[in-house]
Coordinates of N, CA and C in Angstrom, one line a residue:
M1 N 10.6 -6.0 17.3 CA 11.5 -6.0 16.2 C 11.8 -4.5 15.8
W2 N 13.0 -4.4 15.2 CA 13.3 -3.1 14.7 C 12.5 -2.8 13.4
K3 N 11.9 -1.6 13.3 CA 11.1 -1.3 12.1 C 11.6 0.0 11.6
N4 N 11.7 0.1 10.2 CA 11.9 1.4 9.6 C 10.6 2.2 9.7
L5 N 10.7 3.5 9.3 CA 9.5 4.3 9.4 C 8.3 3.8 8.6
Y6 N 8.6 3.3 7.4 CA 7.5 2.7 6.6 C 6.8 1.5 7.3
Q7 N 7.7 0.6 7.8 CA 7.1 -0.6 8.5 C 6.4 -0.2 9.7
K8 N 6.9 0.8 10.5 CA 6.2 1.2 11.7 C 4.9 1.8 11.4
T9 N 4.8 2.6 10.3 CA 3.5 3.3 10.0 C 2.5 2.2 9.5
M10 N 3.0 1.3 8.7 CA 2.1 0.2 8.2 C 1.6 -0.6 9.4
Y11 N 2.5 -1.0 10.3 CA 2.1 -1.7 11.5 C 1.0 -1.0 12.2
E12 N 1.2 0.3 12.5 CA 0.3 1.1 13.3 C -1.1 1.2 12.5
A13 N -1.0 1.4 11.2 CA -2.3 1.5 10.5 C -3.1 0.2 10.5
Y14 N -2.4 -0.9 10.3 CA -3.2 -2.2 10.3 C -3.6 -2.6 11.7
K15 N -2.8 -2.2 12.7 CA -3.2 -2.6 14.1 C -4.5 -2.0 14.4
T16 N -4.8 -0.8 13.9 CA -6.1 -0.2 14.2 C -7.3 -0.8 13.4
K17 N -6.9 -1.7 12.4 CA -7.9 -2.3 11.5 C -8.2 -3.7 11.9
E18 N -7.6 -4.2 13.0 CA -7.8 -5.6 13.3 C -9.3 -6.0 13.5
H19 N -10.0 -5.0 14.0 CA -11.5 -5.3 14.2 C -12.2 -5.5 12.9
L20 N -11.6 -5.2 11.8 CA -12.2 -5.5 10.5 C -11.7 -6.8 9.9
G21 N -11.0 -7.6 10.7 CA -10.6 -8.9 10.2 C -9.1 -9.0 9.8
Y22 N -8.4 -7.9 9.7 CA -6.9 -8.0 9.5 C -6.3 -8.5 10.7
K23 N -5.1 -9.2 10.5 CA -4.5 -9.8 11.7 C -3.0 -9.5 11.6
I24 N -2.4 -9.1 12.7 CA -0.9 -8.9 12.8 C -0.3 -10.0 13.6
V25 N 0.6 -10.8 13.0 CA 1.3 -11.8 13.8 C 2.8 -11.3 13.9
E26 N 3.2 -11.2 15.2 CA 4.5 -10.7 15.5 C 5.5 -11.7 15.9
F27 N 6.7 -11.6 15.4 CA 7.8 -12.4 15.7 C 9.0 -11.6 16.2
E28 N 10.1 -12.2 16.6 CA 11.2 -11.5 17.2 C 11.8 -10.4 16.2
N29 N 11.9 -10.8 14.9 CA 12.5 -9.9 14.0 C 11.7 -9.6 12.7
M30 N 10.4 -9.9 12.8 CA 9.5 -9.6 11.7 C 8.1 -9.6 12.2
F31 N 7.2 -9.1 11.3 CA 5.8 -9.2 11.6 C 5.0 -9.5 10.3
A32 N 3.9 -10.1 10.4 CA 3.1 -10.5 9.2 C 1.8 -9.7 9.3
V33 N 1.3 -9.1 8.2 CA 0.0 -8.5 8.1 C -0.8 -9.5 7.3
L34 N -1.8 -10.1 7.9 CA -2.6 -11.0 7.2 C -3.9 -10.3 6.7
W35 N -4.2 -10.4 5.5 CA -5.4 -9.7 4.9 C -6.7 -10.2 5.5
N36 N -7.7 -9.4 5.4 CA -8.9 -9.7 6.1 C -9.8 -10.6 5.2
N37 N -9.3 -11.0 4.0 CA -10.1 -11.9 3.1 C -9.1 -12.8 2.5
Q38 N -9.1 -14.0 2.9 CA -8.1 -15.0 2.4 C -8.4 -15.6 1.0
N39 N -9.5 -15.1 0.4 CA -9.8 -15.4 -1.0 C -8.8 -14.6 -1.9
V40 N -8.1 -13.6 -1.3 CA -7.1 -12.9 -2.0 C -5.8 -12.9 -1.1
P41 N -5.2 -14.1 -0.9 CA -4.2 -14.2 0.1 C -2.9 -13.5 -0.3
Y42 N -2.7 -13.2 -1.6 CA -1.4 -12.6 -2.0 C -1.2 -11.2 -1.5
Y43 N -2.2 -10.7 -0.6 CA -1.9 -9.4 0.1 C -1.4 -9.6 1.5
N44 N -1.2 -10.9 1.9 CA -0.5 -11.2 3.1 C 0.9 -10.8 2.9
I45 N 1.5 -10.1 3.9 CA 2.9 -9.6 3.7 C 3.6 -9.8 5.0
I46 N 4.8 -10.4 4.9 CA 5.8 -10.5 6.0 C 6.7 -9.3 5.9
H47 N 6.9 -8.5 6.9 CA 7.8 -7.4 6.9 C 9.0 -7.8 7.8
C48 N 10.2 -7.7 7.3 CA 11.4 -8.1 8.0 C 12.6 -7.3 7.7
D49 N 13.6 -7.3 8.6 CA 14.9 -6.7 8.3 C 15.7 -7.6 7.3
K50 N 15.7 -8.9 7.6 CA 16.3 -9.8 6.7 C 15.5 -11.1 6.6
F51 N 15.7 -11.9 5.6 CA 14.9 -13.1 5.5 C 15.8 -14.2 5.0
G52 N 15.8 -15.3 5.8 CA 16.7 -16.5 5.5 C 16.0 -17.7 6.0
Q53 N 16.8 -18.8 6.2 CA 16.2 -20.1 6.6 C 15.6 -20.0 8.0
K54 N 16.3 -19.2 8.9 CA 15.7 -19.1 10.2 C 14.3 -18.5 10.2
E55 N 14.2 -17.4 9.4 CA 12.9 -16.8 9.3 C 11.8 -17.7 8.7
L56 N 12.3 -18.4 7.6 CA 11.4 -19.3 6.9 C 10.9 -20.4 7.9
D57 N 11.8 -21.0 8.7 CA 11.4 -22.0 9.7 C 10.3 -21.5 10.7
I58 N 10.5 -20.2 11.1 CA 9.6 -19.6 12.1 C 8.2 -19.5 11.4
I59 N 8.2 -19.0 10.2 CA 6.9 -18.9 9.5 C 6.2 -20.2 9.3
K60 N 6.9 -21.2 8.9 CA 6.3 -22.6 8.7 C 5.8 -23.1 10.0
Q61 N 6.4 -22.8 11.1 CA 6.0 -23.3 12.4 C 4.7 -22.6 12.9
N62 N 4.6 -21.3 12.6 CA 3.6 -20.5 13.2 C 2.4 -20.1 12.3
I63 N 2.7 -19.9 11.0 CA 1.6 -19.7 10.1 C 1.8 -20.5 8.8
P64 N 1.6 -21.8 9.0 CA 1.8 -22.7 7.9 C 0.7 -22.7 6.8
D65 N 1.0 -23.2 5.7 CA 0.0 -23.3 4.6 C -0.6 -22.0 4.2
T66 N 0.2 -20.9 4.3 CA -0.3 -19.6 4.0 C 0.5 -19.0 2.9
F67 N -0.2 -18.4 1.9 CA 0.5 -17.7 0.8 C 1.0 -16.4 1.3
L68 N 2.3 -16.1 1.2 CA 2.8 -14.9 1.8 C 3.8 -14.2 0.8
C69 N 3.7 -12.8 0.8 CA 4.7 -12.0 0.1 C 5.6 -11.6 1.2
I70 N 6.9 -11.4 0.9 CA 7.9 -11.0 1.8 C 8.5 -9.7 1.4
A71 N 8.6 -8.8 2.3 CA 9.2 -7.5 2.1 C 10.4 -7.4 3.1
S72 N 11.6 -7.5 2.5 CA 12.8 -7.6 3.3 C 13.7 -6.4 3.1
N73 N 14.3 -5.9 4.1 CA 15.2 -4.7 4.0 C 16.6 -5.1 3.3
H74 N 16.9 -6.4 3.3 CA 18.1 -6.9 2.7 C 17.8 -8.0 1.8
E75 N 18.7 -8.1 0.8 CA 18.5 -9.2 -0.3 C 18.8 -10.5 0.3
I76 N 18.0 -11.5 -0.1 CA 18.3 -12.9 0.3 C 19.6 -13.4 -0.4
V77 N 20.5 -14.0 0.3 CA 21.7 -14.4 -0.3 C 21.8 -16.0 -0.3
E78 N 20.7 -16.7 0.0 CA 20.7 -18.1 0.0 C 19.5 -18.6 -0.8
D79 N 19.5 -19.7 -1.4 CA 18.4 -20.3 -2.1 C 17.5 -21.0 -1.1
L80 N 16.2 -20.6 -1.1 CA 15.3 -21.2 -0.2 C 14.1 -21.9 -1.0
A81 N 13.7 -23.0 -0.5 CA 12.7 -23.8 -1.2 C 11.4 -23.0 -1.2
N82 N 10.7 -22.9 -2.3 CA 9.4 -22.2 -2.5 C 9.4 -20.7 -2.3
V83 N 10.6 -20.1 -2.2 CA 10.7 -18.7 -2.1 C 11.2 -18.2 -3.5
K84 N 10.3 -17.4 -4.1 CA 10.6 -16.8 -5.4 C 11.0 -15.4 -5.3
K85 N 12.1 -15.0 -6.0 CA 12.5 -13.6 -6.0 C 11.7 -12.8 -6.9
G86 N 11.4 -11.6 -6.4 CA 10.7 -10.6 -7.3 C 11.6 -9.4 -7.6
H87 N 11.0 -8.3 -7.8 CA 11.8 -7.1 -8.2 C 12.1 -6.2 -6.9
A88 N 13.2 -5.6 -6.9 CA 13.5 -4.6 -5.8 C 12.6 -3.4 -6.0
T89 N 12.2 -2.8 -4.9 CA 11.4 -1.6 -5.0 C 12.1 -0.6 -4.0
Y90 N 11.5 0.6 -3.8 CA 12.2 1.7 -3.1 C 11.2 2.3 -2.2
L91 N 11.6 2.4 -0.9 CA 10.8 3.1 0.1 C 11.3 4.6 0.0
M92 N 10.3 5.5 -0.1 CA 10.5 6.9 -0.3 C 9.7 7.8 0.7
K93 N 10.2 9.0 1.0 CA 9.6 9.8 2.0 C 9.5 11.3 1.5
L94 N 8.4 11.9 1.8 CA 8.2 13.3 1.5 C 7.9 14.0 2.8
D95 N 8.7 15.0 3.2 CA 8.3 15.9 4.3 C 7.6 17.1 3.8
V96 N 6.4 17.3 4.2 CA 5.5 18.3 3.6 C 5.6 19.6 4.5
K97 N 6.1 20.6 4.0 CA 6.3 21.9 4.8 C 5.1 22.8 4.6
E98 N 4.4 22.7 3.5 CA 3.2 23.5 3.3 C 2.3 22.8 2.3
K99 N 1.0 23.3 2.3 CA 0.1 22.6 1.4 C 0.5 22.8 -0.1
I100 N 0.2 21.9 -0.9 CA 0.5 21.9 -2.3 C -0.5 22.7 -3.1
I101 N 0.0 23.7 -3.8 CA -0.9 24.5 -4.7 C -1.4 23.6 -5.8
N102 N -2.7 23.4 -5.9 CA -3.3 22.5 -6.9 C -4.4 23.2 -7.6
N103 N -4.1 23.7 -8.8 CA -5.1 24.4 -9.6 C -5.9 23.5 -10.5
S104 N -5.8 22.2 -10.3 CA -6.5 21.2 -11.1 C -8.0 21.4 -11.1
Q105 N -8.6 21.2 -12.3 CA -10.0 21.2 -12.4 C -10.6 19.9 -12.3
F106 N -9.8 18.8 -12.0 CA -10.4 17.5 -11.9 C -11.3 17.4 -10.7
K107 N -12.3 16.6 -10.9 CA -13.2 16.2 -9.7 C -12.5 15.1 -8.9
I108 N -12.3 15.3 -7.7 CA -11.7 14.3 -6.8 C -12.6 14.1 -5.6
V109 N -12.9 12.8 -5.3 CA -13.9 12.5 -4.2 C -13.2 11.5 -3.3
K110 N -13.4 11.8 -2.0 CA -13.0 10.8 -1.0 C -14.1 9.7 -0.9
V111 N -13.7 8.5 -0.9 CA -14.6 7.3 -0.9 C -15.3 7.3 0.4
S112 N -16.6 7.4 0.4 CA -17.4 7.3 1.7 C -18.6 6.5 1.6
D113 N -18.8 5.8 0.4 CA -20.0 5.0 0.3 C -19.7 3.8 -0.7
L114 N -20.6 2.9 -0.8 CA -20.4 1.7 -1.6 C -20.2 2.0 -3.1
E115 N -20.9 3.0 -3.6 CA -20.8 3.3 -5.0 C -19.4 3.8 -5.4
T116 N -18.9 4.7 -4.6 CA -17.5 5.2 -5.0 C -16.5 4.1 -4.7
L117 N -16.7 3.3 -3.7 CA -15.8 2.2 -3.4 C -15.8 1.2 -4.6
K118 N -16.9 0.9 -5.2 CA -16.9 0.1 -6.4 C -16.2 0.7 -7.5
Q119 N -16.2 2.0 -7.6 CA -15.5 2.7 -8.7 C -14.0 2.6 -8.4
F120 N -13.6 2.7 -7.1 CA -12.2 2.5 -6.7 C -11.7 1.1 -7.1
C121 N -12.5 0.1 -6.8 CA -12.2 -1.3 -7.1 C -12.2 -1.6 -8.6
D122 N -13.1 -0.9 -9.3 CA -13.1 -1.0 -10.8 C -11.8 -0.6 -11.4
I123 N -11.3 0.5 -10.9 CA -10.0 1.0 -11.4 C -8.9 0.1 -11.0
A124 N -8.9 -0.4 -9.8 CA -7.8 -1.4 -9.3 C -7.9 -2.6 -10.1
A125 N -9.1 -3.1 -10.4 CA -9.2 -4.4 -11.2 C -8.6 -4.2 -12.6
E126 N -8.8 -3.0 -13.2 CA -8.3 -2.8 -14.6 C -6.8 -2.6 -14.6
V127 N -6.3 -1.7 -13.7 CA -4.9 -1.3 -13.8 C -4.0 -2.5 -13.3
Y128 N -4.4 -3.1 -12.2 CA -3.6 -4.2 -11.6 C -4.0 -5.6 -12.1
D129 N -4.8 -5.7 -13.1 CA -5.2 -7.0 -13.6 C -5.8 -7.9 -12.6
L130 N -6.8 -7.3 -11.9 CA -7.4 -8.0 -10.8 C -8.9 -8.2 -11.0
T131 N -9.3 -8.3 -12.3 CA -10.7 -8.4 -12.7 C -11.4 -9.5 -12.0
K132 N -10.7 -10.7 -11.9 CA -11.4 -11.9 -11.3 C -11.5 -11.7 -9.8
D133 N -10.8 -10.8 -9.2 CA -10.8 -10.6 -7.7 C -11.6 -9.3 -7.3
K134 N -12.2 -8.6 -8.3 CA -12.8 -7.3 -7.9 C -13.9 -7.5 -6.9
D135 N -14.7 -8.5 -6.9 CA -15.8 -8.6 -5.9 C -15.2 -8.9 -4.5
E136 N -14.0 -9.6 -4.5 CA -13.4 -9.9 -3.3 C -12.7 -8.7 -2.7
L137 N -12.2 -7.8 -3.5 CA -11.7 -6.5 -3.1 C -12.8 -5.7 -2.4
I138 N -13.9 -5.6 -3.1 CA -15.0 -4.9 -2.5 C -15.4 -5.4 -1.1
K139 N -15.4 -6.7 -1.0 CA -15.7 -7.3 0.3 C -14.7 -6.9 1.3
S140 N -13.4 -6.9 0.9 CA -12.3 -6.5 1.8 C -12.5 -5.1 2.3
F141 N -12.8 -4.2 1.4 CA -12.8 -2.8 1.7 C -14.2 -2.3 2.2
A142 N -15.2 -3.1 2.2 CA -16.6 -2.6 2.4 C -16.8 -1.9 3.7
N143 N -16.0 -2.3 4.8 CA -16.2 -1.7 6.1 C -15.2 -0.6 6.4
E144 N -14.5 -0.1 5.3 CA -13.4 0.8 5.5 C -13.7 2.2 5.1
T145 N -14.9 2.4 4.6 CA -15.3 3.7 4.0 C -15.3 4.9 5.0
N146 N -15.5 4.5 6.3 CA -15.6 5.6 7.3 C -14.5 5.5 8.4
L147 N -13.4 4.9 8.1 CA -12.3 4.8 9.0 C -11.7 6.1 9.3
E148 N -11.2 6.3 10.5 CA -10.6 7.6 10.8 C -9.1 7.8 10.4
N149 N -8.5 6.7 9.9 CA -7.1 6.8 9.6 C -6.8 6.2 8.2
C150 N -7.8 5.9 7.4 CA -7.6 5.3 6.1 C -8.5 5.9 5.1
F151 N -8.0 6.5 4.0 CA -8.8 7.3 3.1 C -8.5 6.9 1.7
K152 N -9.5 6.6 1.0 CA -9.4 6.3 -0.4 C -10.0 7.4 -1.3
Y153 N -9.4 7.7 -2.4 CA -9.9 8.8 -3.3 C -10.0 8.2 -4.7
V154 N -11.0 8.8 -5.4 CA -11.2 8.6 -6.8 C -11.2 9.9 -7.5
G155 N -10.5 9.9 -8.6 CA -10.4 11.1 -9.5 C -11.2 10.9 -10.8
Y156 N -11.8 11.9 -11.3 CA -12.6 11.7 -12.5 C -12.2 12.6 -13.7
I157 N -12.4 12.1 -14.9 CA -12.2 12.9 -16.1 C -13.5 12.7 -16.9
N158 N -14.1 13.8 -17.2 CA -15.4 13.8 -17.9 C -16.4 12.9 -17.2
D159 N -16.4 13.0 -15.9 CA -17.3 12.3 -15.0 C -17.1 10.8 -15.0
E160 N -16.0 10.3 -15.6 CA -15.7 8.9 -15.6 C -14.6 8.6 -14.6
P161 N -14.8 7.6 -13.7 CA -13.8 7.3 -12.7 C -12.5 6.9 -13.5
A162 N -11.4 7.6 -13.2 CA -10.2 7.5 -14.0 C -8.9 7.2 -13.2
G163 N -8.9 7.6 -11.9 CA -7.7 7.3 -11.1 C -8.0 7.2 -9.6
M164 N -7.1 6.7 -8.9 CA -7.4 6.4 -7.4 C -6.1 6.5 -6.6
I165 N -6.2 6.6 -5.3 CA -5.1 6.4 -4.4 C -5.7 6.2 -3.0
E166 N -4.9 5.5 -2.1 CA -5.3 5.3 -0.7 C -4.2 5.9 0.1
F167 N -4.5 6.6 1.2 CA -3.6 7.0 2.2 C -4.0 6.4 3.6
S168 N -3.0 5.7 4.3 CA -3.3 5.2 5.6 C -2.3 5.8 6.6
E169 N -2.9 6.1 7.7 CA -2.1 6.9 8.7 C -1.6 6.0 9.9
G170 N -0.4 6.2 10.3 CA 0.2 5.8 11.5 C 0.2 7.0 12.5
K171 N 1.0 6.9 13.5 CA 1.0 8.0 14.5 C 1.7 9.2 14.0
N172 N 2.7 9.0 13.2 CA 3.5 10.2 12.8 C 3.7 10.3 11.3
A173 N 3.1 9.4 10.5 CA 3.2 9.5 9.1 C 2.1 8.8 8.4
A174 N 1.9 9.0 7.1 CA 0.9 8.3 6.3 C 1.6 7.7 5.1
Y175 N 1.1 6.5 4.7 CA 1.7 5.9 3.5 C 0.7 5.8 2.4
A176 N 1.2 6.0 1.2 CA 0.3 6.0 0.0 C 0.4 4.7 -0.6
S177 N -0.7 4.2 -1.1 CA -0.8 2.9 -1.8 C -1.9 2.9 -2.8
W178 N -2.0 1.9 -3.6 CA -3.1 1.8 -4.6 C -3.2 3.0 -5.5
G179 N -2.1 3.6 -5.8 CA -2.1 4.7 -6.7 C -2.0 4.3 -8.1
A180 N -3.0 4.7 -8.9 CA -3.0 4.3 -10.3 C -4.0 5.2 -11.1
V181 N -3.8 5.2 -12.4 CA -4.7 5.9 -13.4 C -4.9 4.9 -14.5
R182 N -6.2 4.8 -15.0 CA -6.5 4.0 -16.1 C -5.7 4.5 -17.3
E183 N -5.2 3.6 -18.1 CA -4.3 3.8 -19.2 C -4.8 4.9 -20.2
K184 N -6.0 4.9 -20.5 CA -6.5 5.9 -21.5 C -6.6 7.3 -20.9
F185 N -6.4 7.5 -19.6 CA -6.5 8.8 -19.0 C -5.1 9.3 -18.5
R186 N -4.1 8.6 -18.8 CA -2.7 8.9 -18.3 C -2.2 10.1 -19.1
R187 N -1.2 10.8 -18.4 CA -0.4 11.9 -19.0 C -1.3 13.1 -19.2
Q188 N -2.3 13.2 -18.3 CA -3.2 14.4 -18.3 C -3.1 15.2 -17.0
G189 N -2.2 14.7 -16.0 CA -2.1 15.4 -14.8 C -3.0 14.9 -13.7
L190 N -3.8 13.9 -13.9 CA -4.7 13.4 -12.9 C -4.1 12.9 -11.7
Y191 N -3.0 12.0 -11.9 CA -2.4 11.4 -10.7 C -1.8 12.4 -9.8
K192 N -1.1 13.4 -10.3 CA -0.5 14.4 -9.5 C -1.6 15.2 -8.7
A193 N -2.7 15.4 -9.4 CA -3.8 16.1 -8.8 C -4.4 15.3 -7.6
I194 N -4.7 14.0 -7.8 CA -5.2 13.2 -6.7 C -4.2 13.1 -5.6
F195 N -2.9 13.0 -5.9 CA -1.9 12.9 -4.9 C -1.8 14.2 -4.1
A196 N -1.9 15.3 -4.8 CA -1.8 16.6 -4.1 C -3.0 16.8 -3.2
Y197 N -4.2 16.4 -3.6 CA -5.4 16.5 -2.9 C -5.3 15.7 -1.6
A198 N -4.8 14.4 -1.7 CA -4.7 13.6 -0.5 C -3.6 14.1 0.4
I199 N -2.5 14.6 -0.1 CA -1.4 15.1 0.8 C -1.9 16.3 1.5
N200 N -2.7 17.2 0.9 CA -3.2 18.4 1.5 C -4.2 18.0 2.6
Y201 N -5.0 17.0 2.4 CA -5.9 16.5 3.4 C -5.1 16.0 4.7
E202 N -4.0 15.3 4.4 CA -3.2 14.8 5.5 C -2.6 16.0 6.3
F203 N -2.1 17.0 5.5 CA -1.5 18.2 6.1 C -2.4 18.9 7.0
D204 N -3.7 19.0 6.6 CA -4.7 19.6 7.4 C -5.0 18.8 8.7
R205 N -4.7 17.6 8.7 CA -4.9 16.7 9.8 C -3.6 16.6 10.7
G206 N -2.6 17.3 10.3 CA -1.4 17.3 11.1 C -0.3 16.3 10.7
I207 N -0.6 15.5 9.7 CA 0.4 14.5 9.2 C 1.2 15.2 8.1
K208 N 2.5 15.3 8.3 CA 3.4 16.0 7.4 C 4.5 15.2 6.8
T209 N 4.4 13.9 7.1 CA 5.4 12.9 6.5 C 4.6 11.9 5.7
I210 N 4.9 11.8 4.4 CA 4.2 10.9 3.5 C 5.3 9.8 3.0
L211 N 4.9 8.6 3.0 CA 5.7 7.5 2.7 C 5.1 6.7 1.5
L212 N 5.9 6.0 0.7 CA 5.4 5.2 -0.3 C 6.5 4.2 -0.7
N213 N 6.0 3.1 -1.4 CA 6.9 2.1 -1.9 C 6.8 2.2 -3.4
S214 N 7.9 2.5 -4.1 CA 7.9 2.8 -5.5 C 8.6 1.7 -6.3
S215 N 8.2 1.5 -7.5 CA 8.9 0.6 -8.4 C 10.0 1.4 -9.1
E216 N 10.9 0.7 -9.8 CA 12.0 1.4 -10.5 C 11.4 2.4 -11.5
M217 N 10.3 2.0 -12.1 CA 9.7 2.9 -13.1 C 9.2 4.2 -12.5
G218 N 8.7 4.1 -11.3 CA 8.1 5.3 -10.8 C 9.0 6.2 -9.9
R219 N 10.2 5.6 -9.6 CA 11.0 6.3 -8.6 C 11.4 7.7 -9.1
E220 N 11.8 7.9 -10.3 CA 12.2 9.2 -10.8 C 11.1 10.2 -10.8
A221 N 9.9 9.8 -11.1 CA 8.7 10.6 -11.1 C 8.4 11.1 -9.7
Y222 N 8.5 10.2 -8.7 CA 8.3 10.6 -7.3 C 9.4 11.6 -6.8
K223 N 10.6 11.4 -7.3 CA 11.7 12.3 -6.9 C 11.4 13.7 -7.4
K224 N 10.8 13.8 -8.5 CA 10.5 15.1 -9.1 C 9.4 15.8 -8.2
M225 N 8.6 15.0 -7.5 CA 7.5 15.5 -6.7 C 8.1 15.9 -5.3
G226 N 9.4 15.6 -5.1 CA 10.0 15.9 -3.8 C 10.3 14.8 -2.9
F227 N 9.9 13.6 -3.3 CA 10.2 12.4 -2.4 C 11.7 12.1 -2.5
V228 N 12.2 11.6 -1.4 CA 13.6 11.2 -1.3 C 13.7 9.7 -1.0
P229 N 14.6 9.0 -1.6 CA 14.7 7.5 -1.3 C 15.2 7.3 0.1
L230 N 14.6 6.3 0.8 CA 15.0 5.9 2.1 C 15.9 4.7 2.1
T231 N 15.4 3.7 1.4 CA 16.1 2.4 1.3 C 15.5 1.5 0.3
S232 N 16.2 0.6 -0.2 CA 15.7 -0.4 -1.1 C 14.8 -1.4 -0.3
R233 N 13.9 -2.0 -1.0 CA 13.1 -3.1 -0.4 C 13.1 -4.3 -1.4
Y234 N 13.3 -5.5 -0.8 CA 13.4 -6.6 -1.7 C 12.2 -7.5 -1.5
N235 N 11.5 -7.8 -2.6 CA 10.2 -8.5 -2.5 C 10.3 -9.9 -3.0
Y236 N 9.7 -10.8 -2.2 CA 9.7 -12.2 -2.5 C 8.4 -12.8 -2.3
V237 N 8.2 -14.0 -2.8 CA 6.9 -14.7 -2.6 C 7.2 -16.1 -2.0
L238 N 6.5 -16.4 -0.9 CA 6.6 -17.7 -0.3 C 5.3 -18.4 -0.6
D239 N 5.4 -19.4 -1.5 CA 4.2 -20.2 -1.9 C 3.9 -21.2 -0.8
K240 N 2.7 -21.7 -0.8 CA 2.3 -22.7 0.2 C 3.2 -24.0 0.1

């Protein structure tokens, strides 16, 4: 299937993680990334150029009874049973020409053990309202702390875990996800510091293109950091 750079990078990143239980299911014009823990099935994502009745029928025939989120390059123009529309988001790209000067005094740590992984998941649970799923997230990520192409970071304020981000690499780019700061620590510069730290690490590894998927709220902030919009992405939910 045709893939934009973000989809291609995500496909490559998860393809290298299939030994950890993730699964990629490929179709003619779309692919599904199935999460390695189906106790949190809403991380299953169908990536496609467009989504309509034809694509829905293919999914029902090949991966039935599965909760799926749909990430489409084009907006659905027909009403489909059990497909709920979400908000449009924006794929964005940053071409890094040099390392970012980061004079931050924040402590930033790359997750490499279970303790810091739990801190990462604590922040995710609080910010993304996933408290009931925190233990399942830890199970999902438990074997990822030493991967060669996926890096999680935790940033601290006064020695308290306060923010996080994850970078996953494909062959020619890395995409950022799970970026967040606890509410009480916001507007102190921590997120930019974690982001710069992670970007510089990628730059040292030879990865100079950074991708992300932004909400409407975050788009302007990322543009100020140098990111340029690539295309809109339309998000939907296909219930069982």
